[in-house]
Coordinates of N, CA and C in Angstrom, one line a residue:
X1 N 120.7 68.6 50.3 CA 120.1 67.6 51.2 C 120.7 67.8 52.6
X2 N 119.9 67.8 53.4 CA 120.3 67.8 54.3 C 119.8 66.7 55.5
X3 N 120.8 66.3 56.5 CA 120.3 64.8 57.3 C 120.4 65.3 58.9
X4 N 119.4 64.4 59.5 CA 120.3 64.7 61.2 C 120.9 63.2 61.3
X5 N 121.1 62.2 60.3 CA 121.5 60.9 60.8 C 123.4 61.0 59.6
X6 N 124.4 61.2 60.7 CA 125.9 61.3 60.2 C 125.9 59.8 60.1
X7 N 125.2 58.9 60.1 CA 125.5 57.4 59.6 C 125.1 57.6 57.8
X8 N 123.8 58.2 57.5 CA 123.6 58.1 56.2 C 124.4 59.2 55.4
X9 N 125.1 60.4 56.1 CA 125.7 61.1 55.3 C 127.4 60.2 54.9
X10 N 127.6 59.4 56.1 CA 128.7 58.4 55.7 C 128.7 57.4 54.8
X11 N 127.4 56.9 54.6 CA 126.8 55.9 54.0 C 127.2 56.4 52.0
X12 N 127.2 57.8 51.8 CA 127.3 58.4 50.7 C 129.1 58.4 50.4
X13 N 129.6 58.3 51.0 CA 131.2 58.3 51.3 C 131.7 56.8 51.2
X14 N 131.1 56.1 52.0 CA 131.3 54.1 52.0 C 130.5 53.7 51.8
X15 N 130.0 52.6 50.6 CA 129.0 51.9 50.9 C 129.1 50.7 51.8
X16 N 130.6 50.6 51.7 CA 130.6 48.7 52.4 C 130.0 49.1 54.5
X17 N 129.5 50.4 54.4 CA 128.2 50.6 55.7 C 127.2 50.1 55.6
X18 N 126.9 50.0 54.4 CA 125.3 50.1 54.0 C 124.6 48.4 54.1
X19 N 123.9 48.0 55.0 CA 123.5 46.6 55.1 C 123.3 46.1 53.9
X20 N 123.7 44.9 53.8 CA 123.6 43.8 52.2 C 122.4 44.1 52.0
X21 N 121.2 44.3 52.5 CA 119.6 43.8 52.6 C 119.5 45.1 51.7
X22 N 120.1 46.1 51.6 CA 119.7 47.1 50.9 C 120.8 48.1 49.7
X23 N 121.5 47.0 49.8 CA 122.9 47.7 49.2 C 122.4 48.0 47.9
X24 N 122.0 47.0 47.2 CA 121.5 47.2 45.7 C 120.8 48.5 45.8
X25 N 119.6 48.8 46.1 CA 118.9 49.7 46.3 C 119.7 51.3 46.3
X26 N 120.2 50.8 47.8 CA 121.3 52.0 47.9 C 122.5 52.6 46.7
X27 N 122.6 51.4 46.1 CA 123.5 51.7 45.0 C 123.0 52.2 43.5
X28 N 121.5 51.9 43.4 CA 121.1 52.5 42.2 C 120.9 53.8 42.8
X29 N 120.7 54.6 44.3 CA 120.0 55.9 44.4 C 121.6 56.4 44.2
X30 N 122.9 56.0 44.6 CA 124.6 56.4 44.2 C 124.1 56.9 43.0
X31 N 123.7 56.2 41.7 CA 124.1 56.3 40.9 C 123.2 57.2 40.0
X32 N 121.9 57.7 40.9 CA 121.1 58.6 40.2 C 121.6 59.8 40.9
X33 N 121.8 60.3 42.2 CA 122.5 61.3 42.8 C 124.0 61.8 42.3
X34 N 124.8 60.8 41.4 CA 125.8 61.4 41.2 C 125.5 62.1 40.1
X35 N 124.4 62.1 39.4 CA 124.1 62.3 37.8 C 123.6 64.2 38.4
X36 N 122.9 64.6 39.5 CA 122.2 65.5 40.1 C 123.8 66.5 41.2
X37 N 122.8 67.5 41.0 CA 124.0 68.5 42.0 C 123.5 68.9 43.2
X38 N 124.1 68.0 43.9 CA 123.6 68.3 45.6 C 124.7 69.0 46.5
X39 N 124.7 69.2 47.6 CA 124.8 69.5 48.6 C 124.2 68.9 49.8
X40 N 125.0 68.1 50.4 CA 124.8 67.4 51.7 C 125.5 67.7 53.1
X41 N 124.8 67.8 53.5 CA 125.1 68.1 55.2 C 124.3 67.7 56.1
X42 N 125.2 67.4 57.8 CA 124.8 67.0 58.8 C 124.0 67.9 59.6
X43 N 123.1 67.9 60.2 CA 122.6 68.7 60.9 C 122.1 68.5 62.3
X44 N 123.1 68.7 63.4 CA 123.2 68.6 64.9 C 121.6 68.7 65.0
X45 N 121.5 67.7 65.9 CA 120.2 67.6 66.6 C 119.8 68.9 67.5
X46 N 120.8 70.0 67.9 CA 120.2 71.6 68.6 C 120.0 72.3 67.4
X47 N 120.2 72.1 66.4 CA 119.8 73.1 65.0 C 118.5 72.5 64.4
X48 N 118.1 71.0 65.0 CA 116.9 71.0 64.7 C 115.8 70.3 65.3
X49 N 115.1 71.4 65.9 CA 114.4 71.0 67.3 C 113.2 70.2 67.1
X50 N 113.0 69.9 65.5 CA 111.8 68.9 65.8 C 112.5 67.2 65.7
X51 N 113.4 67.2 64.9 CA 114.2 65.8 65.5 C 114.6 65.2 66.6
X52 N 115.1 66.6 67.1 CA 115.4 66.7 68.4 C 113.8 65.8 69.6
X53 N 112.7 66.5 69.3 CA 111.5 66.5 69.8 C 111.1 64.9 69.6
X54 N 111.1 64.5 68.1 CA 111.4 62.7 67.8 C 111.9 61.9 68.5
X55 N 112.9 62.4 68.4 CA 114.3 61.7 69.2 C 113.8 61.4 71.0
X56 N 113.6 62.4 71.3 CA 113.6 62.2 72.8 C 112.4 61.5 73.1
X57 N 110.8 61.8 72.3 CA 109.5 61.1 72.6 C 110.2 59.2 72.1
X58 N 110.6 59.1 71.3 CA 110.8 58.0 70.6 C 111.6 57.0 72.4
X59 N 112.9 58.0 72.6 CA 113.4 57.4 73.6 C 113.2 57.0 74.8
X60 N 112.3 57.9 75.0 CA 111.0 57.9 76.4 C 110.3 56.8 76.2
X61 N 109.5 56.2 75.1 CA 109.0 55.8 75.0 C 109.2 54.4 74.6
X62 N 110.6 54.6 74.3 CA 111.3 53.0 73.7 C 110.7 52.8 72.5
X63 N 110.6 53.6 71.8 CA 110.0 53.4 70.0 C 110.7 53.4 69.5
X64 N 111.0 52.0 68.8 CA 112.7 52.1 67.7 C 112.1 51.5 65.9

C-alpha cells in the first residue's frame, strides 16, 4: 500500500491518532490488515504528480 497522507501511515503505528468517530472502524480494518502481508509506504507529493495536481487545485480553490 502505498499513501501520500504520513498522517494515515502513522495512524497504522498509533491508534490513540485516529478520531473516536472512527476508531472502531479503524480498528476492525488493524485487525484484517494484520492477518494480510503488506507493505506500506509514504509517498512525497514530487513522486506523485497527480496528488500533487489535487492538492494544489483543491488549495486554490479552498476545497477541503
Amino acid at each position: 500500500l502505498e499513501y501520500d497522507s504520513k498522517l494515515v501511515l502513522d495512524a497504522f503505528e498509533n491508534t490513540q491518532i485516529v478520531s473516536r468517530d472512527i476508531l472502531n472502524k479503524w480498528q476492525h480494518c488493524l485487525s484484517l490488515y494484520l492477518h494480510m502481508h503488506f507493505f506500506h509506504s509514504h509517498i512525497y507529493r514530487k513522486g506523485n504528480q497527480c496528488a500533487a495536481k489535487l492538492v494544489s487545485f483543491s488549495l486554490k480553490h479552498k476545497i477541503l
